[in-house]
Coordinates of C-alpha atoms in Angstrom, one line a residue:
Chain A
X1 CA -22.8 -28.6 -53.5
X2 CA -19.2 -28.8 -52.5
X3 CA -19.0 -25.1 -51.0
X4 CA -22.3 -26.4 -49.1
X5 CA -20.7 -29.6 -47.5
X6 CA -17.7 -27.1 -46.5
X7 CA -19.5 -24.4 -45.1
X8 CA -21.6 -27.4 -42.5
X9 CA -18.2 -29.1 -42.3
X10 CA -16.9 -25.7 -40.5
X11 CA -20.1 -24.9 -39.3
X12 CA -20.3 -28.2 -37.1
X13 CA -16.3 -27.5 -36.3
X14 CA -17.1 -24.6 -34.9
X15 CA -19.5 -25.8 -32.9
X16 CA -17.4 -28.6 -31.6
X17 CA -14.7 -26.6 -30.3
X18 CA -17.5 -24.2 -28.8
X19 CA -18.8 -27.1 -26.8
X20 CA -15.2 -28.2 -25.7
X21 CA -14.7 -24.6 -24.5
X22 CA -18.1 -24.5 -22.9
X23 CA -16.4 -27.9 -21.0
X24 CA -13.9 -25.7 -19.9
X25 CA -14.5 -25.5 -16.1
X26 CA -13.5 -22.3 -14.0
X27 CA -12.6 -22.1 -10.4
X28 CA -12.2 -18.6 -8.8
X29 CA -10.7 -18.2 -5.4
X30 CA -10.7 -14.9 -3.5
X31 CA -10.0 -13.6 -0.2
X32 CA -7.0 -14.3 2.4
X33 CA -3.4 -12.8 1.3
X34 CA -1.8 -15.6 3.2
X35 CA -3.4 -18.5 1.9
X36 CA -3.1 -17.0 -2.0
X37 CA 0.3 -18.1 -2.9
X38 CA -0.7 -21.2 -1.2
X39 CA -4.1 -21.4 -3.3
X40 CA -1.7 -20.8 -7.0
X41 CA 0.3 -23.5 -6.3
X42 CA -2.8 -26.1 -5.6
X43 CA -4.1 -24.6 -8.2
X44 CA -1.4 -25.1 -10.6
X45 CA -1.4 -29.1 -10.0
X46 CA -5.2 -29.4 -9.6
X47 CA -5.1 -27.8 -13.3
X48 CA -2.4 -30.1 -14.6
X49 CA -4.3 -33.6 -13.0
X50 CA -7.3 -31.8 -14.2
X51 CA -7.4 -31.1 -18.0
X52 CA -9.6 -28.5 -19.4
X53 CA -9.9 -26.8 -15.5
X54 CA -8.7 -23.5 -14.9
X55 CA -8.5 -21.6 -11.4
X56 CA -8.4 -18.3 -10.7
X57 CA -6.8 -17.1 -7.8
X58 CA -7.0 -13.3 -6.5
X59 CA -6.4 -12.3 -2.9
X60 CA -7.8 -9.4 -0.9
X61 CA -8.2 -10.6 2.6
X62 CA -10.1 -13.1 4.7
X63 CA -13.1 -10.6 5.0
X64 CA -13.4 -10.7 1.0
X65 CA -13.1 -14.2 0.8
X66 CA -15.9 -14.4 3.5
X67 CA -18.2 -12.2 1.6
X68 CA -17.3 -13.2 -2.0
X69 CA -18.1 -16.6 -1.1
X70 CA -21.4 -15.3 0.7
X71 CA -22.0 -13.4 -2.8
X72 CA -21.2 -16.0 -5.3
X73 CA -18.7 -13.8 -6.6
X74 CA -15.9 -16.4 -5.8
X75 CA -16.8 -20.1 -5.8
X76 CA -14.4 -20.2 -2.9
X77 CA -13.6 -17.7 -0.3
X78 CA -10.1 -17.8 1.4
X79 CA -10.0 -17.1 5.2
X80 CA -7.1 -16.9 7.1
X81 CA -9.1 -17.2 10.4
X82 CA -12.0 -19.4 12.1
X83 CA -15.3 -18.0 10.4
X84 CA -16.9 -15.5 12.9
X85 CA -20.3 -16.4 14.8
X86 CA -22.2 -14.3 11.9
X87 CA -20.4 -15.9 9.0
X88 CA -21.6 -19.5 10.5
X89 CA -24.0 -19.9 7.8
X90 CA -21.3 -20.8 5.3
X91 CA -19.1 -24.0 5.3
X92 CA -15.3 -24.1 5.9
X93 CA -13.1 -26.3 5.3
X94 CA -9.1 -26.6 6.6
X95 CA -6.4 -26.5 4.4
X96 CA -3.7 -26.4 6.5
X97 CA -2.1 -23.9 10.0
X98 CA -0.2 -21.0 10.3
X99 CA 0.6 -19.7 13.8
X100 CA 1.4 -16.1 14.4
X101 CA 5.2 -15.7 16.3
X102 CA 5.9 -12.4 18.3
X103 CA 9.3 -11.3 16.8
X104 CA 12.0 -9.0 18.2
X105 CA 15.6 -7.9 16.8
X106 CA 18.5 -10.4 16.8
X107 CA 20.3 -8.5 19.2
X108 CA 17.6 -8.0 21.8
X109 CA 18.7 -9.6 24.6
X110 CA 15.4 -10.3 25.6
X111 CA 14.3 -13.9 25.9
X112 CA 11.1 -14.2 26.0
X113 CA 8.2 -12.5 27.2
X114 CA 5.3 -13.3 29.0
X115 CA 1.3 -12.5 27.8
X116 CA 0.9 -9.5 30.3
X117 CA 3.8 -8.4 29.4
X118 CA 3.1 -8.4 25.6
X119 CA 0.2 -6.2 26.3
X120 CA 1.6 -3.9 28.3
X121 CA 3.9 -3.4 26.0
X122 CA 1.0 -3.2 22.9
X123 CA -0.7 -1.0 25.3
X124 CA 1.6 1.5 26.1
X125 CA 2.0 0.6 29.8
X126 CA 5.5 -0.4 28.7
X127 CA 7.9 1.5 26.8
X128 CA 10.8 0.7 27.7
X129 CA 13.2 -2.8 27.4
X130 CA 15.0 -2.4 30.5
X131 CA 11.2 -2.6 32.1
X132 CA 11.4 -6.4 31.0
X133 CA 14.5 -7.4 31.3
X134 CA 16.2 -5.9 28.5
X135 CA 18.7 -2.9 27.5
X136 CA 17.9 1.1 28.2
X137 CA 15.4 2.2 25.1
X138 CA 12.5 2.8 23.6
X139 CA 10.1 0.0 22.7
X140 CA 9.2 0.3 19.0
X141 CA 5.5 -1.0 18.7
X142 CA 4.7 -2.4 15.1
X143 CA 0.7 -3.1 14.6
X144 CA -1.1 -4.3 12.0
X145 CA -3.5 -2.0 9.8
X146 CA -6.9 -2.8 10.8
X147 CA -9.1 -5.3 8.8
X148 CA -5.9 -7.8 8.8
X149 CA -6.8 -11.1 9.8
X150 CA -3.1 -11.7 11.6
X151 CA -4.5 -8.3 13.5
X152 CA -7.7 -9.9 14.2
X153 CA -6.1 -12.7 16.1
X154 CA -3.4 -10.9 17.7
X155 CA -6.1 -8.7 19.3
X156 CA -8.7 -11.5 20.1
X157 CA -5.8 -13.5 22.1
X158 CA -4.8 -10.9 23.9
X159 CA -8.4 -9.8 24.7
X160 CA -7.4 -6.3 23.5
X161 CA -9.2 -4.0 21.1
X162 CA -7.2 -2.4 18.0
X163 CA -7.9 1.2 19.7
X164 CA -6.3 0.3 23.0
X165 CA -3.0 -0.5 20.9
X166 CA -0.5 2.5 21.0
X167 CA 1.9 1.4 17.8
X168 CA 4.6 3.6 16.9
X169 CA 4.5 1.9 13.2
X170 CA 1.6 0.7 11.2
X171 CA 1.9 -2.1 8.6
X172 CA 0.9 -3.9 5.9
X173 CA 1.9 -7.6 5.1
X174 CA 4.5 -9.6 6.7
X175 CA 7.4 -9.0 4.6
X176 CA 6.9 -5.0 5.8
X177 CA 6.8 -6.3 9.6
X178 CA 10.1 -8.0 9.4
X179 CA 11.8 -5.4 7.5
X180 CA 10.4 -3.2 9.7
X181 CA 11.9 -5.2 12.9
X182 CA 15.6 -6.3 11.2
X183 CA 15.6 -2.3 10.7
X184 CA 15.5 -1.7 14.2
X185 CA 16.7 -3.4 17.2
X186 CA 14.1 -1.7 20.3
X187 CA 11.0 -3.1 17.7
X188 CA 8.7 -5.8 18.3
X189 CA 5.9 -7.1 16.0
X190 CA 3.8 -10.3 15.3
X191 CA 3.8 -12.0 11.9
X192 CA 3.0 -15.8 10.5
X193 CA 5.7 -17.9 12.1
X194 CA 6.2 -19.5 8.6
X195 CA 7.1 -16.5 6.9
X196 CA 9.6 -15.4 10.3
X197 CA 11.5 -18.7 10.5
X198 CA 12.1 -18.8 6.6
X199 CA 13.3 -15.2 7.0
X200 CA 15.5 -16.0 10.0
X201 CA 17.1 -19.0 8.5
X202 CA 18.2 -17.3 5.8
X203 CA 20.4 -14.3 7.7
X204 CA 17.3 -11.8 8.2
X205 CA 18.2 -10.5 11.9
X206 CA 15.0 -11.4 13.5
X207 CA 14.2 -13.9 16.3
X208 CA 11.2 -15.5 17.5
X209 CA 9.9 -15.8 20.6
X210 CA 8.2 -18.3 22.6
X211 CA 4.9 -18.5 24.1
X212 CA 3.8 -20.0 27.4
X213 CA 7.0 -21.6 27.3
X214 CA 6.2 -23.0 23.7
X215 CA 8.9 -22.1 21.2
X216 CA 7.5 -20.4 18.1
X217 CA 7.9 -23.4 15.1
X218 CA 6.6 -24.8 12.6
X219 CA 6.3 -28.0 14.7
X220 CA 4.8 -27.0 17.5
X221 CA 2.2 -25.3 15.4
X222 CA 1.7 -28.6 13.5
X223 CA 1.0 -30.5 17.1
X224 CA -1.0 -28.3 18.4
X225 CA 1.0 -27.0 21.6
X226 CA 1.7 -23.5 20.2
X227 CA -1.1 -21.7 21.6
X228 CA -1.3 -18.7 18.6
X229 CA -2.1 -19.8 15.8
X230 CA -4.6 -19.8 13.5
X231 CA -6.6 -22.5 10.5
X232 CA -6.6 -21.4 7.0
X233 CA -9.5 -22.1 5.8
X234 CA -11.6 -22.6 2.7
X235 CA -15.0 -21.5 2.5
X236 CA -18.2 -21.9 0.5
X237 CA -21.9 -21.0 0.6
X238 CA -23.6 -24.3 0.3
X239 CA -22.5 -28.0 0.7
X240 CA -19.4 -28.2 -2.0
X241 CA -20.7 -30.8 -4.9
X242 CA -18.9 -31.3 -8.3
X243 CA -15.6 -29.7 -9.4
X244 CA -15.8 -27.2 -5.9
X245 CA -16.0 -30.4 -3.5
X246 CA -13.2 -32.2 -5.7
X247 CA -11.0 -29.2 -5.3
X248 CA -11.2 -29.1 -2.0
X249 CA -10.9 -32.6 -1.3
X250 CA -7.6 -32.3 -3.2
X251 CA -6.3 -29.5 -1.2
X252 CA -6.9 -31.3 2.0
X253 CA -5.4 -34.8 0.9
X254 CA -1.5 -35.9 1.7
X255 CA -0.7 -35.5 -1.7
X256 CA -0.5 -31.5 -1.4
X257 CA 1.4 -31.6 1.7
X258 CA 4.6 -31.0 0.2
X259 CA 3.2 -27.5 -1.6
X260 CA 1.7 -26.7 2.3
X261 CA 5.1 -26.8 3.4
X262 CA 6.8 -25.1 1.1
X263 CA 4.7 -22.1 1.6
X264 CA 5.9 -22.4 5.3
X265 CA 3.0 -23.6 6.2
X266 CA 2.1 -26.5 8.4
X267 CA -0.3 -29.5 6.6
X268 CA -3.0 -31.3 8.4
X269 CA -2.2 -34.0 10.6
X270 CA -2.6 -37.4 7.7
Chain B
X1 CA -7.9 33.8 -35.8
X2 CA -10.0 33.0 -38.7
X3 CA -11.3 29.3 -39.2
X4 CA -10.8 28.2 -41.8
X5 CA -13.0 25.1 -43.5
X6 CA -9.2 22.8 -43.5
X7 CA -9.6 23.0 -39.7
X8 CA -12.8 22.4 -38.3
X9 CA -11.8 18.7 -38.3
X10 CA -9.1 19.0 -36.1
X11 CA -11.5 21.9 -33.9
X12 CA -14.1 18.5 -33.5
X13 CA -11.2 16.2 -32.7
X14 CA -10.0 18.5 -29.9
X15 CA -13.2 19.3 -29.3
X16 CA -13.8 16.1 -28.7
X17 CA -10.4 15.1 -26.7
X18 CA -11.4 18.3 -24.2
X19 CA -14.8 16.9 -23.3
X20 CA -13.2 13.2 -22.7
X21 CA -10.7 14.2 -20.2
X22 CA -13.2 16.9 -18.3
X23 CA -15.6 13.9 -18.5
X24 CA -13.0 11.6 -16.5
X25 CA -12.4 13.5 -13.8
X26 CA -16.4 14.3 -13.5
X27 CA -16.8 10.8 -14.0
X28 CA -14.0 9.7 -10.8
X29 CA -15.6 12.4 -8.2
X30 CA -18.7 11.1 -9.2
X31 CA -18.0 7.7 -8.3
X32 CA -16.0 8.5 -5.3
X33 CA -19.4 10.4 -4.1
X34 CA -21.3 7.4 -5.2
X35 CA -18.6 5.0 -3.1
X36 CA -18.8 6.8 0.1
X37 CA -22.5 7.7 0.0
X38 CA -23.4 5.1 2.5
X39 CA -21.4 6.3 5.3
X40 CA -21.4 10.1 4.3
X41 CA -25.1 9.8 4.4
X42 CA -25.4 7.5 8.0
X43 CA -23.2 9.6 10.3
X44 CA -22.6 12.6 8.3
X45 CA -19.2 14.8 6.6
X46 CA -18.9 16.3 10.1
X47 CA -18.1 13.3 12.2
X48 CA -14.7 13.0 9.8
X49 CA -13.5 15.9 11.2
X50 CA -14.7 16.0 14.6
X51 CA -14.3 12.0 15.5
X52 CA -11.6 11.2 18.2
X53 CA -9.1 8.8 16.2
X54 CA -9.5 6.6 13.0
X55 CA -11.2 3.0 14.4
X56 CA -13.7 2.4 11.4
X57 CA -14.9 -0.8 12.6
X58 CA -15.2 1.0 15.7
X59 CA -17.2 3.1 14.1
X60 CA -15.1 6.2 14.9
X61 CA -13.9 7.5 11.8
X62 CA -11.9 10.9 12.2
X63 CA -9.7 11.6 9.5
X64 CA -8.5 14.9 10.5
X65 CA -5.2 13.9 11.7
X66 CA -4.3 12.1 8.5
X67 CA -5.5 15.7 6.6
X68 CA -2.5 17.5 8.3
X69 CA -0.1 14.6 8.1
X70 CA -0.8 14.6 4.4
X71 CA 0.0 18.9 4.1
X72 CA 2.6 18.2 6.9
X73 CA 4.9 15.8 4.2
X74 CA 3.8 17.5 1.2
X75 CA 4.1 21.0 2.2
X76 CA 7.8 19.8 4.1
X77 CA 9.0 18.0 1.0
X78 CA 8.1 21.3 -1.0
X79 CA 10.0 23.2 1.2
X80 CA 13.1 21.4 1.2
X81 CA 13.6 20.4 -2.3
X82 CA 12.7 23.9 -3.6
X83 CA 15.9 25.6 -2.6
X84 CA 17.9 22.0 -3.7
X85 CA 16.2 22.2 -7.1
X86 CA 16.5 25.6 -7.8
X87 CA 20.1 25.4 -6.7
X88 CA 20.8 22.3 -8.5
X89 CA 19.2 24.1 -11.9
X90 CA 21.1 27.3 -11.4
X91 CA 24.1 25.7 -10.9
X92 CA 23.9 23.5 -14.0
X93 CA 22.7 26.2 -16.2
X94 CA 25.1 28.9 -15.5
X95 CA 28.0 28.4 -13.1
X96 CA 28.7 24.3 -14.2
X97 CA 31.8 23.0 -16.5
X98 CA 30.2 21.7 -19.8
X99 CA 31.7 18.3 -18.8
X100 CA 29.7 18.1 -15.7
X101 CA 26.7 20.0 -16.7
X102 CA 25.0 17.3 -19.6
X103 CA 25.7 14.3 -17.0
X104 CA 24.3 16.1 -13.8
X105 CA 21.3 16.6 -15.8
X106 CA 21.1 13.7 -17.2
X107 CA 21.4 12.0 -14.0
X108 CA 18.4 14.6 -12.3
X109 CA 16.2 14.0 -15.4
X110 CA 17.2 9.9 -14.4
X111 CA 16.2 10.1 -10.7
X112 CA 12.6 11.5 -12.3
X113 CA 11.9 7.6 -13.7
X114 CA 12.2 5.7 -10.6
X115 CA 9.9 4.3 -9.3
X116 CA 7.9 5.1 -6.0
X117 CA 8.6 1.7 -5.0
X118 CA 12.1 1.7 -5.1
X119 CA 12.5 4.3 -3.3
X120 CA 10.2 3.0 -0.4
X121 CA 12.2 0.3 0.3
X122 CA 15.7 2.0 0.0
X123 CA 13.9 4.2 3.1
X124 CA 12.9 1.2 4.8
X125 CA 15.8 -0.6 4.5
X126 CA 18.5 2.4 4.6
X127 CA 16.6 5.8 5.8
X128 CA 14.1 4.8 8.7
X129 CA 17.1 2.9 10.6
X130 CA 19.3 5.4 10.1
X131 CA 16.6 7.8 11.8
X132 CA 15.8 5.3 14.3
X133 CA 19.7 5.2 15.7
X134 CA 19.2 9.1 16.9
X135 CA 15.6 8.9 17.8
X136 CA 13.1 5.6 17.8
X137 CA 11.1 4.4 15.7
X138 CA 12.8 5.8 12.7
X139 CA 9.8 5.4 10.9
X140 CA 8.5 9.4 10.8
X141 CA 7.1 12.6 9.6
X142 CA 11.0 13.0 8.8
X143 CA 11.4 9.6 6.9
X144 CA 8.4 10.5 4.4
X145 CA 9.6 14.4 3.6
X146 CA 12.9 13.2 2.6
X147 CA 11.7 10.3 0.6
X148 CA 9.2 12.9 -0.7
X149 CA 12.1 15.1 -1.1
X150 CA 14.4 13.0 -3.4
X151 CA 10.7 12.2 -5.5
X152 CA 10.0 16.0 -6.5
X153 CA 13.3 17.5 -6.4
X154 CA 13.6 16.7 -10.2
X155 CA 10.1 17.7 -11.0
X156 CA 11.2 20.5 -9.6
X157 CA 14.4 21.0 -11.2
X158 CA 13.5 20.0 -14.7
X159 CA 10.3 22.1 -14.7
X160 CA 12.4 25.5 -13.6
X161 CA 15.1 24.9 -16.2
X162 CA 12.4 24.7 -18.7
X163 CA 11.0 28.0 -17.6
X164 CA 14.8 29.4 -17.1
X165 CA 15.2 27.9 -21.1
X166 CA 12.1 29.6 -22.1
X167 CA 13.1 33.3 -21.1
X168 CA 13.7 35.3 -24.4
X169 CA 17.1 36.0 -25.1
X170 CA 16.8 39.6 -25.5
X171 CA 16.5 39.7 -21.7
X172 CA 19.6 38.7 -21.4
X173 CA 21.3 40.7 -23.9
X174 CA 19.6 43.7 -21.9
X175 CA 20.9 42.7 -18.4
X176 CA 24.7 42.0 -20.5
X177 CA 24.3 46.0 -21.9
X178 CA 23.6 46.9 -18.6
X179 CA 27.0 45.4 -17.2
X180 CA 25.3 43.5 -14.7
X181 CA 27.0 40.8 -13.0
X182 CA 25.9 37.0 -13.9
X183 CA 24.4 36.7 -10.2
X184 CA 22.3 39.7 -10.6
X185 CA 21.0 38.7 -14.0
X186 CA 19.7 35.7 -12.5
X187 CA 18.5 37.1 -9.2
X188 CA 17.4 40.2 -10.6
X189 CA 16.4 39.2 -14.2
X190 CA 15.9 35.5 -14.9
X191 CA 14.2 34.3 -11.8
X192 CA 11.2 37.0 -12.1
X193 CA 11.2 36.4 -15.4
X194 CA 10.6 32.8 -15.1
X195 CA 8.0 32.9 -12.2
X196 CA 5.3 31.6 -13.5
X197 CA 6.8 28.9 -14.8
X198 CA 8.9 27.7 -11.8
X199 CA 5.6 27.9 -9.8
X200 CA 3.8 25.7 -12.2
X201 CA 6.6 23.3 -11.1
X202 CA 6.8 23.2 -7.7
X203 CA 3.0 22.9 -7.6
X204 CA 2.9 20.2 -9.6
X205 CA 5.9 18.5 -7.5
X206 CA 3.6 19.3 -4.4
X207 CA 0.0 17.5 -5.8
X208 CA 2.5 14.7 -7.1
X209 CA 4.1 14.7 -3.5
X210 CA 0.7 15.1 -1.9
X211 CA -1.0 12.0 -4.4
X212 CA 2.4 9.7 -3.6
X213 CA 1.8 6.3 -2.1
X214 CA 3.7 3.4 -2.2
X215 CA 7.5 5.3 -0.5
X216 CA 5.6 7.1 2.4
X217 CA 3.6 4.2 3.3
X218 CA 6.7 1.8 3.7
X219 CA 8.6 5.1 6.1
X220 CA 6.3 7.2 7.7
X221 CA 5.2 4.4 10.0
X222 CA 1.1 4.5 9.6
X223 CA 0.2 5.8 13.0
X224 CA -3.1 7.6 12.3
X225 CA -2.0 10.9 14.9
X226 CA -1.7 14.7 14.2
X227 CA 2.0 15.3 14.0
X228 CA 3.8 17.3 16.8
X229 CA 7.2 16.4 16.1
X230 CA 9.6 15.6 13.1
X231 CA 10.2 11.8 14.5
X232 CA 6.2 11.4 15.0
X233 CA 5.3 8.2 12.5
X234 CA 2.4 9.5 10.6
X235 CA -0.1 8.4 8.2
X236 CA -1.3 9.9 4.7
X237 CA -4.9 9.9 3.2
X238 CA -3.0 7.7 0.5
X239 CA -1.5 5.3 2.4
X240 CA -4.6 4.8 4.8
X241 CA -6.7 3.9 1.3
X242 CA -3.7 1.7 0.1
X243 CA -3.3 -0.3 3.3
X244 CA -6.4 -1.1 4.5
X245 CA -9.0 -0.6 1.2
X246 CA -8.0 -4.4 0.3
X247 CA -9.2 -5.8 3.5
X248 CA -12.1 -3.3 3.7
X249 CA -15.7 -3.8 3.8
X250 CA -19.0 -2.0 4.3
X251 CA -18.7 1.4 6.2
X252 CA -15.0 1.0 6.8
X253 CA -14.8 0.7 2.8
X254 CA -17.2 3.7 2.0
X255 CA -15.3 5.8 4.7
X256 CA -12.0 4.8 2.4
X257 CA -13.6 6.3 -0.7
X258 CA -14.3 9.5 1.9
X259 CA -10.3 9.4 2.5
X260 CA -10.5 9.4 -1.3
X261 CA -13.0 12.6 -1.6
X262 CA -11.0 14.7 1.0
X263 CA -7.7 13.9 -0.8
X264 CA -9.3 15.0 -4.4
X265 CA -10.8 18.3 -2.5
X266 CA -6.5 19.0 -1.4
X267 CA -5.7 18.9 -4.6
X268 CA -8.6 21.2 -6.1
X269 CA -7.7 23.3 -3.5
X270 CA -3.8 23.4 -4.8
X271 CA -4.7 23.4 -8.4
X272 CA -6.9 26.4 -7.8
X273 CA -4.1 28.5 -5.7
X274 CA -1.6 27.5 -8.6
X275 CA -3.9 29.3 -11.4
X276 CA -3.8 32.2 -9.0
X277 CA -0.6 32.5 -8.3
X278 CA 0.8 31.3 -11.4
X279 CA -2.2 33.4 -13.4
X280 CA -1.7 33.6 -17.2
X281 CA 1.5 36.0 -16.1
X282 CA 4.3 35.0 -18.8
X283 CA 7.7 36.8 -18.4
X284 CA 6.5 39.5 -16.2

């Protein structure tokens, strides 16, 4: 009889902590490169104010977070841009803004540039510095490799398609670009602003320039006067209900602000 | 060789072990004919070749240019770190102090375990502005064959001293009888001798410098064009799948998997030259 009692005793354990793992609720996040790091570190605190919730963060661009949402593969799909007029099907939320800064060498004397001149530049019409005000030599063009979102709203400002672009180097994420642009004083690329004024304040020889007159800052991004830049967004499939809508509630509220701006990012206006 | 009953266990194990590794490789062209299907099958193999430019959500997807960019640095590196490694062994084996010999080599077999990474972003950091003082952008054709250069060169080195090793030493007892001199032994005597086994070597540094990512992606500068010049940036079949498969979707992903396919083909190509050339022919 006693071995009996034990083996329902353990039987009805087991099934316990079975039913407190099936309570265990997932998340999973895909898509946007930029706004990953962001997503871990919301992630990280939703967990800890949330027991028993786990989220899963993997990045692979905004087009995967796009379609993974679309999918059901992710519950949430991580885009770096404004959802597209075919994508308007799904619902996107804000998180917070990132605006994309043209950046030159620290010793380019050049001092700003305006928008015809950035695309004669990106076009090939230009090659030269001394052409817009700057020293004799060549104009080192840094692109983005296509499918980028930062890419996608370089080009859609400008009005230009990626195959008009003549670049002299292709890259991949931002920390390329500026490394790519400390390296060598005629180059000129685009990357997020937050990533560029974290890298300039701490020595990298890189400078930003302004647009429009607008200098290229966190805080003009955050009002609204810096005219390239760009929403990250979060994105589902249907109207967000249960654990996905308080997620995303809690990455848009003032308490997450500080982990926005730590990612150089700018939060929503509270 | 008679079989005995003691070994047919180990004959199924490698029996066995055979059939799995052919099965890989089966199983990856397979899938990378299964990945770019879709877009092989709506605008054909022939419009890779023929198409003006690489603009796959343009739908123009010509990846000839990035074909000879990719034989461009492999086939450069293989040329220059040849002679180096050769030298490098030579010297080490026959012509080097004791004292400096074991911690050269040491040091060459050292330089094999780096990673690709590193190496990448001592050339962007350190090579491609270098370059980019004497002639913009730095990034280059040039950058990515001496990155590749520094990869092989002890693949290269370490393979031909093992050949070198290998040679029997009644060879050299022969060429001594003869009162050759030590440079014509190893001209005349050693180097033929070891042919087949140098050339396995340098092959295999050329499908490892043709298959290498990571370093020539961060200094060869990505521009998908058919190299005219040493400075021109360039881009490899690898790097194109590296940098844009993570944002890829669709057609633009399947033609990836096609950058994949024509890649594999390269090295089938090299693997079957290298059983010609390095055919079965020990110490001839």
């Amino acid at each position: 009889m006693f071995k009996i009692n034990q083996l329902i005793a353990s039987v009805l354990m087991l099934a316990i902590t079975s039913l407190t793992y099936a309570a265990d609720q997932k998340l999973v996040l895909t898509g946007s490169s930029t706004i990953a790091p962001l997503a871990v570190e919301l992630g990280k605190r939703f967990e800890k104010l949330n027991p028993g919730v786990r989220v899963d963060v993997q990045s692979g661009g905004s087009s995967r977070g796009v379609s993974d949402a679309r999918s059901g593969l992710a519950d949430i799909g991580m885009a770096s841009r404004a959802l597209k007029d075919e994508e308007k099907d799904l619902k996107s939320f804000t998180i917070a803004l990132d605006g994309i800064g043209v950046i030159l060498h620290k010793d380019n004397p050049v001092k700003t540039l305006t928008d015809q001149q950035v695309i004669d530049i990106y076009t090939g019409k230009i090659t030269n510095w001394r052409d817009v005000g700057g020293k004799d030599g060549r104009i080192t063009v840094v692109n983005k490799a296509e499918g980028r979102s930062t890419l996608e709203l370089f080009t859609h400002y400008y009005k230009l398609k990626n195959s008009d672009i003549k670049a002299q180097v292709v890259i991949g994420d931002n920390q390329q670009g500026i490394k790519t642009v400390a390296g060598n004083p005629g180059a000129i690329g685009y990357v997020s602003i937050g990533t560029a004024e974290f890298e300039s304040g701490n020595g990298t020889p890189i400078k930003l320039l302004p647009m429009e007159g607008v200098a290229a800052s966190v805080e003009n991004v955050r009002n609204g006067s810096f005219p390239l830049s760009r929403p990250l967004n979060l994105v589902t499939k249907y109207v967000p209900m249960g654990l996905v809508k308080q997620f995303i509630d809690f990455t848009r509220s003032k308490e997450v602000a500080d982990l926005v701006e730590a990612q150089y990012f700018v939060p929503l206006p509270h | 060789m008679s079989r005995s009953r003691t070994d047919q266990p180990l004959i199924s194990v490698l029996a066995i072990s055979a059939v799995i590794a052919a099965a890989i490789l089966l199983l990856i062209l397979l899938f990378l004919l299964r990945e770019s299907w879709p877009v092989l099958n709506k605008v054909g193999i022939l419009r890779f070749f023929t198409d003006d430019g690489w603009y796959p959500l343009e739908a123009r997807f010509g990846l000839a240019p990035m074909l000879w960019a990719t034989l461009a640095v492999g086939i450069g590196a293989v040329l220059v770190a040849t002679p180096l490694g050769l030298a490098a062994t030579l010297f080490t084996r026959f012509y080097a102090p004791r004292w400096l010999a074991l911690p050269f080599q040491r040091m060459v077999a050292l330089l094999a375990g780096i990673p690709s990474v590193v190496f990448g972003l001592w050339g962007l950091t350190v090579l491609v502005p270098f370059i980019a003082a004497f002639e913009p952008p730095g990034a280059s054709l040039l950058a990515g064959i001496l990155i590749l250069t520094i990869m092989i060169l002890p693949t290269i080195a370490l393979t031909a001293d093992a050949a070198l090793a290998a040679v029997p030493e009644h060879y050299l007892r022969g060429s001594a009888a003869l009162g050759f001199s030590r440079a014509t032994t190893i001209l005349g005597v050693l180097l033929p001798a070891a042919k087949a086994g140098i050339t396995g070597g340098i092959l295999l540094a050329a499908a490892r410098a043709l298959g290498e990512t990571m370093a020539v992606l961060m200094v060869a500068g990505n521009v998908v064009q058919t190299p005219t010049s040493l400075f021109d940036p360039i881009r490899t079949l690898t790097a194109n799948i590296a940098l844009e498969m993570a944002y890829a979707t669709g057609d633009h992903r399947a033609s990836l998997f096609v950058s994949g396919l024509m890649l594999m083909g390269l090295v089938l190509v090299l693997a079957m030259s290298a059983s010609r050339l390095g055919g079965g022919r020990l110490h001839g």
